């Protein structure tokens, strides 16, 4: 159950499939480009505090228990 | 000066029925209502809170009371809350990326961010931090992201607008507490943005869909399904897009310190006075109003546990923020503020988000610095001395203020711009300045900065 204290927007709910479809194609082509560039050694490593959307979980207790 | 806040509910947390914030004396605590117990326990037991806190994504908290009627958690105190309309482009961008990181992590553990309000983020110890501990809910298989539109109106839209119109568009968040309306975002973007698949789908198409369904009074609860993979694609692609966003803005001040009339020796003289006077006060909290990129505040940063630096120029604030990250400074908080129009109280009852002055009064800085600022307030803003003195006196008892004399090149240039009205500004001189500020402050120290046409004052509120 969700506590909806704001309007998520019906339109916004409906079009997410389309948005995801476009995003999927983009991410796929980006991945392909990355691999092609990699073959020629053209990939630049960027330095930023927000480099990746995935957070580092390696130092979790959960991970060390395994 | 501090407002009495014991046992009052915080004005910003009435929307979410999961719980609310309240003041217990001076401590700010969060009540978790029974309706949210299931989520709270799951988040706690599955170590979600722990991982988020460990990775500095979520503000740390302690469980301080447990009963059947509610659980009370006490978050780590944050000395000063800044709001989205006070962030530079870099800060806004990091806040958006931070939100996506939190949501993505939650998704990987079977949870979602149930709202993506920009007010869930503030800056603490030099970095963005998620502060709404109760913003998580269970992920339901196939459910689209309910906070998607909110993320666009609070984060993605403003950021893309800023790319095209500059960071000043963030000011629009002041008049739109629930985010900039979709149709407004779409209409303010150049039509070439329709050619970008990311902008076309996330903004133009969304605005269209929202416009179409807005008039739907039947309140249909049409169920739409979206796979987890698809949802991850949306947020991954938003993350990638935002990460690459940048703005080209020429700053109001930019290389201020190289282009102004500072000579190295004069700069050092001024810095020495500041260091000496500030160290004598031994402040715990200090604010530098109009502090540009924090150059002078950094002179005292090692000795003051908490420092705020404001400037009217988002670019200078952005540079300060980046520098603080680079230097790993945890006690430097930069934000945008126009002294001539400080952020008002906004939202329901005008109390949901406190005005800048209220927040500064609660923060109660031990020392306020106003360097090379008074000529801008007085001559650009036409603010009489006693009025600006009232502004500083409203939140500070110790004021370290620099007065550039008429002979200073900056002042001369500002006066020149007055053209035939120049004689209306004859009052701009040391004697009038001292008389105006003398009504509210006692001048304790006064010294000319060698090598400049500037005078430094240390004043105490009467």
Coordinates of C-alpha atoms in Angstrom, one line a residue:
Chain A
X1 CA 0.0 0.0 0.0
X2 CA 1.2 3.4 -0.8
X3 CA 0.5 6.6 1.1
X4 CA -0.1 8.9 -1.7
X5 CA 0.2 12.4 -0.3
X6 CA 1.0 13.8 -3.7
X7 CA -0.4 13.2 -7.1
X8 CA 1.9 10.9 -9.1
X9 CA 0.2 12.0 -12.3
X10 CA -1.7 9.5 -14.4
X11 CA 0.1 10.6 -17.5
X12 CA 3.4 10.1 -15.8
X13 CA 2.5 6.6 -14.8
X14 CA 1.3 5.7 -18.3
X15 CA 4.2 6.9 -20.3
X16 CA 7.0 5.4 -18.1
X17 CA 6.9 2.3 -20.4
X18 CA 7.8 4.5 -23.4
X19 CA 10.4 6.4 -21.5
X20 CA 12.0 3.2 -20.4
X21 CA 11.9 1.9 -23.9
X22 CA 13.8 4.9 -25.2
X23 CA 16.2 4.8 -22.2
X24 CA 16.8 1.1 -22.9
X25 CA 17.8 1.8 -26.5
X26 CA 20.1 4.6 -25.4
X27 CA 21.8 2.6 -22.7
X28 CA 22.3 -0.3 -25.1
X29 CA 23.8 1.9 -27.8
X30 CA 26.0 3.6 -25.2
X31 CA 27.2 0.2 -24.1
X32 CA 28.0 -0.8 -27.7
X33 CA 29.8 2.5 -28.3
X34 CA 31.8 2.0 -25.0
X35 CA 32.9 -1.5 -26.3
X36 CA 33.9 -0.2 -29.7
X37 CA 35.8 2.7 -28.2
X38 CA 37.4 0.3 -25.8
X39 CA 38.8 -1.7 -28.8
X40 CA 40.6 1.5 -29.8
X41 CA 41.5 2.5 -26.3
X42 CA 39.4 5.7 -26.5
X43 CA 37.5 5.4 -23.2
X44 CA 38.3 8.2 -20.8
X45 CA 38.0 7.6 -17.1
X46 CA 36.1 10.4 -15.5
X47 CA 36.7 11.5 -11.9
X48 CA 33.6 12.7 -10.1
X49 CA 32.1 12.3 -6.7
X50 CA 29.0 11.0 -8.5
X51 CA 30.7 8.7 -10.9
X52 CA 28.2 5.8 -10.8
X53 CA 24.7 5.4 -9.8
X54 CA 25.6 2.2 -8.0
X55 CA 26.9 2.6 -4.5
X56 CA 29.8 0.7 -3.1
X57 CA 28.5 -2.0 -0.9
X58 CA 31.7 -4.0 -0.6
X59 CA 32.4 -3.0 3.0
X60 CA 29.0 -4.1 4.2
X61 CA 28.7 -6.6 7.1
X62 CA 26.4 -8.5 4.9
X63 CA 29.1 -8.9 2.2
X64 CA 31.8 -9.8 4.7
X65 CA 29.7 -12.5 6.2
X66 CA 29.4 -14.3 2.9
Chain B
X1 CA 17.1 35.5 19.6
X2 CA 16.5 31.8 19.2
X3 CA 12.9 31.0 18.7
X4 CA 11.1 29.0 21.3
X5 CA 10.6 25.6 19.7
X6 CA 10.1 23.1 22.5
X7 CA 7.6 20.4 21.7
X8 CA 6.3 21.9 18.5
X9 CA 5.8 20.0 15.3
X10 CA 8.1 21.0 12.5
X11 CA 6.2 23.0 9.9
X12 CA 7.7 21.1 7.0
X13 CA 6.5 17.6 7.7
X14 CA 2.8 17.5 7.7
X15 CA 2.3 16.0 4.2
X16 CA 3.6 12.5 4.8
X17 CA 1.3 10.5 7.1
X18 CA 4.2 8.1 7.9
X19 CA 5.5 10.4 10.6
X20 CA 6.5 13.9 11.4
X21 CA 9.4 15.9 12.8
X22 CA 9.1 17.7 16.1
X23 CA 11.2 19.7 18.4
X24 CA 11.9 18.3 21.8
X25 CA 13.5 21.3 23.4
X26 CA 16.3 22.1 21.0
X27 CA 16.6 18.6 19.6
X28 CA 14.8 17.8 16.4
X29 CA 13.3 14.3 16.4
X30 CA 11.2 12.2 14.0
X31 CA 8.1 10.4 15.0
X32 CA 7.3 7.2 13.1
X33 CA 3.6 6.5 13.1
X34 CA 2.2 2.9 13.4
X35 CA 1.1 3.1 9.8
X36 CA 4.7 3.0 8.8
X37 CA 6.0 0.4 11.3
X38 CA 6.1 -2.4 8.8
X39 CA 8.3 -0.5 6.4
X40 CA 10.4 1.0 9.2
X41 CA 11.1 -2.4 10.7
X42 CA 11.9 -4.0 7.3
X43 CA 14.3 -1.2 6.4
X44 CA 16.0 -1.5 9.8
X45 CA 16.2 -5.3 10.0
X46 CA 17.3 -5.7 6.4
X47 CA 20.2 -3.3 7.0
X48 CA 19.0 -0.8 4.4
X49 CA 19.3 2.1 6.7
X50 CA 22.7 0.9 7.8
X51 CA 24.1 0.7 4.3
X52 CA 22.6 4.0 3.3
X53 CA 24.0 5.7 6.4
X54 CA 27.4 4.0 6.0
X55 CA 27.7 5.3 2.4
X56 CA 26.7 8.8 3.6
X57 CA 23.6 8.7 1.5
X58 CA 21.1 9.0 4.4
X59 CA 21.4 11.1 7.5
X60 CA 22.3 8.9 10.5
X61 CA 19.8 8.5 13.3
X62 CA 19.3 6.8 16.7
X63 CA 16.2 5.1 17.8
X64 CA 15.4 7.0 21.0
X65 CA 11.9 5.8 22.0
X66 CA 9.7 2.9 21.1
X67 CA 6.0 2.4 22.0
X68 CA 2.9 1.1 20.3
X69 CA 1.9 4.6 19.4
X70 CA 5.0 5.5 17.7
X71 CA 8.8 5.1 17.4
X72 CA 10.9 8.2 17.9
X73 CA 14.2 8.5 16.0
X74 CA 16.7 11.3 16.5
X75 CA 18.7 12.2 13.4
X76 CA 22.2 13.7 13.5
X77 CA 21.7 17.4 13.8
X78 CA 22.3 19.5 10.7
X79 CA 23.4 23.0 11.7
X80 CA 21.8 24.8 8.7
X81 CA 19.3 23.7 6.1
X82 CA 19.7 25.1 2.6
X83 CA 16.8 24.8 0.1
X84 CA 16.9 24.0 -3.7
X85 CA 16.5 27.7 -4.7
X86 CA 19.7 28.4 -2.8
X87 CA 21.9 25.9 -4.6
X88 CA 24.4 26.4 -7.3
X89 CA 24.2 24.3 -10.5
X90 CA 26.8 21.8 -9.2
X91 CA 25.0 21.4 -5.9
X92 CA 21.6 20.9 -7.6
X93 CA 23.1 18.4 -10.0
X94 CA 24.7 16.4 -7.1
X95 CA 21.4 16.5 -5.2
X96 CA 19.7 15.0 -8.2
X97 CA 22.3 12.3 -8.7
X98 CA 22.2 11.5 -5.0
X99 CA 18.5 11.0 -5.1
X100 CA 18.8 8.6 -8.0
X101 CA 21.5 6.7 -6.2
X102 CA 19.3 6.3 -3.1
X103 CA 16.4 5.1 -5.3
X104 CA 18.5 2.7 -7.3
X105 CA 19.9 1.2 -4.1
X106 CA 16.4 1.0 -2.6
X107 CA 15.2 -0.8 -5.7
X108 CA 17.9 -3.3 -5.5
X109 CA 16.7 -4.3 -2.1
X110 CA 13.0 -4.4 -2.9
X111 CA 12.2 -0.8 -1.8
X112 CA 11.5 2.4 -3.6
X113 CA 11.7 6.1 -2.9
X114 CA 8.1 6.9 -2.6
X115 CA 8.8 10.6 -3.2
X116 CA 11.6 12.5 -4.9
X117 CA 11.2 15.9 -3.5
X118 CA 14.2 18.2 -3.7
X119 CA 13.6 19.1 -0.1
X120 CA 14.6 15.5 0.9
X121 CA 18.1 16.6 0.2
X122 CA 20.2 19.2 1.9
X123 CA 23.9 19.8 2.2
X124 CA 25.8 18.6 5.3
X125 CA 29.6 18.2 5.9
X126 CA 30.3 19.4 2.4
X127 CA 28.1 16.9 0.6
X128 CA 24.4 16.3 -0.3
X129 CA 22.6 14.1 2.2
X130 CA 19.1 12.5 2.1
X131 CA 17.2 13.7 5.2
X132 CA 13.8 12.2 4.9
X133 CA 14.2 8.8 6.6
X134 CA 10.6 7.8 6.0
X135 CA 10.7 8.3 2.2
X136 CA 11.0 4.6 1.5
X137 CA 8.3 2.1 0.7
X138 CA 8.1 -1.5 -0.5
X139 CA 8.6 -2.1 -4.2
X140 CA 5.6 -3.8 -5.7
X141 CA 6.3 -6.0 -8.7
X142 CA 5.5 -4.3 -12.0
X143 CA 4.6 -0.9 -10.4
X144 CA 6.0 2.2 -12.2
X145 CA 7.9 4.7 -10.1
X146 CA 5.3 6.9 -8.5
X147 CA 7.8 9.6 -7.7
X148 CA 8.9 9.8 -11.4
X149 CA 7.0 12.9 -12.2
X150 CA 8.2 14.5 -9.0
X151 CA 11.7 13.7 -9.8
X152 CA 11.3 15.5 -13.2
X153 CA 9.6 18.6 -11.8
X154 CA 11.9 18.9 -8.8
X155 CA 15.2 17.9 -10.3
X156 CA 15.5 17.0 -13.9
X157 CA 13.4 19.8 -15.3
X158 CA 15.1 22.6 -13.3
X159 CA 18.5 21.2 -14.2
X160 CA 17.8 21.1 -17.9
X161 CA 16.2 24.6 -17.7
X162 CA 19.4 25.8 -16.0
X163 CA 21.5 24.5 -18.8
X164 CA 19.6 26.7 -21.2
X165 CA 18.8 29.7 -19.0
X166 CA 21.4 29.7 -16.2
X167 CA 21.3 28.7 -12.5
X168 CA 18.9 31.6 -11.8
X169 CA 16.0 29.4 -12.9
X170 CA 16.4 27.5 -9.6
X171 CA 14.7 30.6 -8.1
X172 CA 11.5 29.3 -9.6
X173 CA 11.5 26.6 -7.0
X174 CA 10.6 29.5 -4.6
X175 CA 7.3 30.0 -6.3
X176 CA 6.7 26.4 -7.1
X177 CA 7.2 24.4 -3.9
X178 CA 6.0 21.2 -5.6
X179 CA 8.4 21.6 -8.4
X180 CA 8.2 23.5 -11.7
X181 CA 5.0 22.5 -13.6
X182 CA 5.6 20.1 -16.5
X183 CA 4.0 22.4 -19.1
X184 CA 6.1 25.3 -18.0
X185 CA 9.3 23.3 -18.2
X186 CA 8.5 22.0 -21.7
X187 CA 7.5 25.5 -22.9
X188 CA 10.7 27.1 -21.6
X189 CA 12.9 24.7 -23.5
X190 CA 14.1 25.4 -27.0
X191 CA 12.4 23.2 -29.6
X192 CA 15.7 21.6 -30.5
X193 CA 15.5 19.7 -27.2
X194 CA 12.8 17.6 -28.8
X195 CA 15.5 16.0 -30.9
X196 CA 17.1 14.5 -27.8
X197 CA 15.5 11.1 -27.0
X198 CA 16.1 11.7 -23.2
X199 CA 14.6 15.2 -23.2
X200 CA 11.8 14.3 -25.6
X201 CA 10.6 11.4 -23.5
X202 CA 11.2 12.6 -20.0
X203 CA 10.0 16.2 -20.6
X204 CA 8.1 16.9 -23.8
X205 CA 6.2 13.6 -23.9
X206 CA 5.6 13.7 -20.2
X207 CA 4.2 17.2 -20.3
X208 CA 1.9 16.1 -23.1
X209 CA 0.7 13.0 -21.3
X210 CA 0.2 15.0 -18.1
X211 CA -1.7 17.7 -20.0
X212 CA -4.0 15.1 -21.5
X213 CA -4.8 13.3 -18.3
X214 CA -4.9 16.4 -16.1
X215 CA -8.4 17.1 -17.3
X216 CA -9.5 13.6 -16.4
X217 CA -11.9 14.2 -13.5
X218 CA -12.9 10.5 -13.4
X219 CA -9.8 9.9 -11.3
X220 CA -9.2 6.7 -13.1
X221 CA -6.8 4.4 -11.3
X222 CA -5.6 2.8 -14.5
X223 CA -3.1 0.2 -13.6
X224 CA 0.0 0.3 -15.7
X225 CA 2.8 -2.2 -15.5
X226 CA 6.5 -1.5 -15.7
X227 CA 9.2 -4.1 -15.2
X228 CA 12.0 -3.6 -12.7
X229 CA 14.5 -3.7 -15.6
X230 CA 12.5 -1.0 -17.4
X231 CA 12.4 1.2 -14.3
X232 CA 16.2 0.7 -13.8
X233 CA 16.7 1.8 -17.4
X234 CA 14.8 5.0 -16.7
X235 CA 16.8 5.9 -13.7
X236 CA 20.2 4.8 -15.2
X237 CA 19.6 6.9 -18.3
X238 CA 18.5 9.9 -16.2
X239 CA 21.7 9.5 -14.1
X240 CA 23.9 9.3 -17.2
X241 CA 22.2 12.4 -18.7
X242 CA 22.4 14.5 -15.5
X243 CA 26.0 13.5 -14.9
X244 CA 27.0 15.0 -18.2
X245 CA 24.9 18.2 -17.8
X246 CA 26.8 21.4 -17.5
X247 CA 26.1 25.1 -17.9
X248 CA 28.1 27.8 -19.5
X249 CA 27.8 30.9 -17.4
X250 CA 30.1 33.8 -17.1
X251 CA 30.2 34.7 -13.5
X252 CA 29.3 38.1 -12.1
X253 CA 32.6 38.1 -10.2
X254 CA 34.5 35.2 -11.9
X255 CA 38.1 36.0 -11.4
X256 CA 37.2 38.8 -9.0
X257 CA 40.4 38.6 -7.1
X258 CA 42.6 38.9 -10.1
X259 CA 40.6 41.7 -11.7
X260 CA 40.0 43.9 -8.7
X261 CA 42.2 46.5 -7.2
X262 CA 43.8 44.0 -4.8
X263 CA 47.5 43.9 -4.6
X264 CA 49.1 41.0 -3.0
X265 CA 50.2 42.9 0.0
X266 CA 46.8 44.6 0.5
X267 CA 45.1 41.2 0.3
X268 CA 47.5 39.8 2.9
X269 CA 46.8 42.8 5.2
X270 CA 43.1 42.3 5.0
X271 CA 43.4 38.5 5.6
X272 CA 45.6 39.2 8.6
X273 CA 43.1 41.5 10.2
X274 CA 40.3 39.0 9.6
X275 CA 42.3 36.2 11.1
X276 CA 43.3 38.1 14.2
X277 CA 39.8 39.5 14.9
X278 CA 38.0 36.2 14.3
X279 CA 40.4 34.2 16.4
X280 CA 39.9 36.6 19.3
X281 CA 36.1 35.9 19.1
X282 CA 36.6 32.1 19.1
X283 CA 33.4 31.5 17.1
X284 CA 31.8 28.1 16.8
X285 CA 29.7 29.3 13.9
X286 CA 30.5 32.0 11.4
X287 CA 28.8 33.3 8.3
X288 CA 30.4 35.3 5.5
X289 CA 27.7 37.2 3.7
X290 CA 28.7 38.0 0.2
X291 CA 31.7 35.8 0.6
X292 CA 32.2 35.0 -3.1
X293 CA 34.0 31.7 -3.5
X294 CA 35.0 31.5 0.1
X295 CA 38.5 33.0 -0.3
X296 CA 38.4 35.0 3.0
X297 CA 36.3 32.5 4.9
X298 CA 39.0 29.9 4.1
X299 CA 41.5 32.1 6.0
X300 CA 39.6 31.2 9.2
X301 CA 38.1 27.8 8.2
X302 CA 40.6 25.7 10.2
X303 CA 39.7 27.4 13.5
X304 CA 35.9 27.6 13.1
X305 CA 33.9 24.4 13.4
X306 CA 31.0 25.6 11.2
X307 CA 31.2 28.1 8.4
X308 CA 28.5 29.4 6.0
X309 CA 29.4 31.4 2.9
X310 CA 26.7 33.0 0.8
X311 CA 26.9 34.9 -2.4
X312 CA 24.5 36.3 -5.0
X313 CA 26.4 34.6 -7.8
X314 CA 25.6 30.9 -8.3
X315 CA 28.8 30.5 -10.2
X316 CA 30.9 31.7 -7.2
X317 CA 28.9 29.4 -4.9
X318 CA 29.5 26.5 -7.3
X319 CA 33.3 27.2 -7.3
X320 CA 33.2 27.3 -3.5
X321 CA 31.3 24.0 -3.3
X322 CA 33.7 22.3 -5.7
X323 CA 36.7 23.7 -3.8
X324 CA 35.3 22.4 -0.5
X325 CA 34.9 18.9 -2.1
X326 CA 38.4 19.0 -3.5
X327 CA 39.9 20.1 -0.1
X328 CA 37.6 17.7 1.7
X329 CA 36.3 20.5 3.9
X330 CA 33.4 19.3 6.1
X331 CA 32.7 22.7 7.8
X332 CA 32.1 24.8 4.7
X333 CA 28.6 25.3 3.4
X334 CA 28.1 27.5 0.4
X335 CA 24.8 28.8 -0.8
X336 CA 23.2 31.4 -3.0
X337 CA 21.7 34.4 -1.3
X338 CA 20.7 37.9 -2.6
X339 CA 21.0 40.1 0.4
X340 CA 18.6 42.6 -1.2
X341 CA 16.0 39.8 -1.5
X342 CA 16.7 37.0 1.0
X343 CA 14.7 33.8 0.6
X344 CA 11.2 34.2 2.0
X345 CA 9.2 31.7 4.0
X346 CA 7.3 29.6 1.5
X347 CA 4.6 26.9 1.3
X348 CA 1.5 26.4 3.3
X349 CA 1.1 29.2 5.9
X350 CA 4.4 30.5 4.6
X351 CA 6.0 28.3 7.2
X352 CA 6.8 25.1 5.3
X353 CA 10.2 26.3 4.4
X354 CA 11.6 29.0 6.7
X355 CA 12.8 32.3 5.4
X356 CA 16.5 32.9 5.3
X357 CA 16.3 35.3 8.2
X358 CA 14.5 32.8 10.4
X359 CA 17.0 30.1 9.6
X360 CA 19.9 32.5 10.3
X361 CA 18.3 33.5 13.6
X362 CA 18.0 29.9 14.6
X363 CA 21.6 29.2 13.4
X364 CA 22.7 32.2 15.5
X365 CA 26.2 32.8 14.0
X366 CA 28.8 33.9 16.6
X367 CA 30.5 36.1 14.0
X368 CA 29.1 37.6 10.8
X369 CA 31.5 38.8 8.2
X370 CA 30.4 41.3 5.5
X371 CA 33.5 42.1 3.4
X372 CA 33.3 44.3 0.3
X373 CA 29.5 44.1 0.5
X374 CA 28.2 47.3 2.0
X375 CA 28.9 49.5 -1.1
X376 CA 26.8 47.0 -3.1
X377 CA 23.9 47.1 -0.7
X378 CA 24.1 50.8 -0.2
X379 CA 24.8 52.0 -3.7
X380 CA 23.3 49.3 -6.0
X381 CA 20.4 48.6 -3.7
X382 CA 19.9 52.2 -2.4
X383 CA 19.6 50.8 1.1
X384 CA 20.3 53.3 3.9
X385 CA 23.0 52.4 6.4
X386 CA 20.6 52.0 9.3
X387 CA 18.5 49.6 7.2
X388 CA 21.4 47.3 6.4
X389 CA 22.5 47.5 10.0
X390 CA 19.0 46.2 11.0
X391 CA 19.5 43.3 8.6
X392 CA 22.7 42.2 10.2
X393 CA 21.5 42.9 13.7
X394 CA 18.5 40.7 13.2
X395 CA 20.7 37.5 13.3
X396 CA 24.1 38.5 14.6
X397 CA 25.7 40.1 17.6
X398 CA 29.2 40.3 16.3
X399 CA 29.8 41.9 12.9
X400 CA 33.0 42.2 11.1
X401 CA 32.4 44.6 8.3
X402 CA 34.5 46.2 5.7
X403 CA 33.8 49.7 4.5
X404 CA 35.2 50.7 1.1
X405 CA 35.6 54.5 1.0
X406 CA 34.5 56.7 -1.9
X407 CA 38.1 56.6 -3.2
X408 CA 37.9 52.8 -3.7
X409 CA 37.7 52.1 -7.4
X410 CA 34.7 49.8 -7.0
X411 CA 32.8 52.5 -5.1
X412 CA 33.9 55.2 -7.6
X413 CA 32.5 53.1 -10.4
X414 CA 29.2 52.4 -8.6
X415 CA 28.9 56.2 -7.9
X416 CA 29.7 57.0 -11.6
X417 CA 26.7 54.9 -12.6
X418 CA 24.4 57.2 -10.7
X419 CA 25.1 59.9 -13.2
X420 CA 23.2 63.1 -12.4
X421 CA 21.9 61.6 -9.2
X422 CA 25.4 61.2 -7.8
X423 CA 24.8 64.0 -5.2
X424 CA 22.0 61.9 -3.7
X425 CA 24.8 59.6 -2.5
X426 CA 26.9 62.1 -0.7
X427 CA 25.9 60.3 2.4
X428 CA 28.1 57.4 1.4
X429 CA 31.0 58.1 3.7
X430 CA 32.7 56.8 6.9
X431 CA 31.0 59.3 9.3
X432 CA 27.4 58.5 8.0
X433 CA 28.3 54.8 8.0
X434 CA 29.4 54.9 11.6
X435 CA 26.3 57.0 12.6
X436 CA 23.9 54.5 10.9
X437 CA 25.5 51.4 12.3
X438 CA 26.1 53.1 15.6
X439 CA 22.3 53.1 16.2
X440 CA 22.3 49.3 16.5
X441 CA 26.0 48.4 17.1
X442 CA 28.9 49.5 19.2
X443 CA 32.0 49.9 17.2
X444 CA 34.7 48.1 19.1
X445 CA 37.6 48.2 16.6
X446 CA 38.4 50.1 13.5
X447 CA 41.4 49.8 11.3
X448 CA 42.4 50.9 7.8
X449 CA 43.5 48.1 5.5
X450 CA 46.9 49.2 4.4
X451 CA 47.4 49.5 0.7
X452 CA 43.6 50.0 0.0
X453 CA 40.9 52.6 0.4
X454 CA 39.0 50.3 2.8
X455 CA 38.4 50.3 6.5
X456 CA 37.6 47.3 8.7
X457 CA 35.2 47.4 11.7
X458 CA 34.4 45.0 14.4
X459 CA 31.0 45.8 16.0
X460 CA 28.9 44.3 18.7
X461 CA 25.1 44.5 18.8
X462 CA 23.8 46.9 21.4

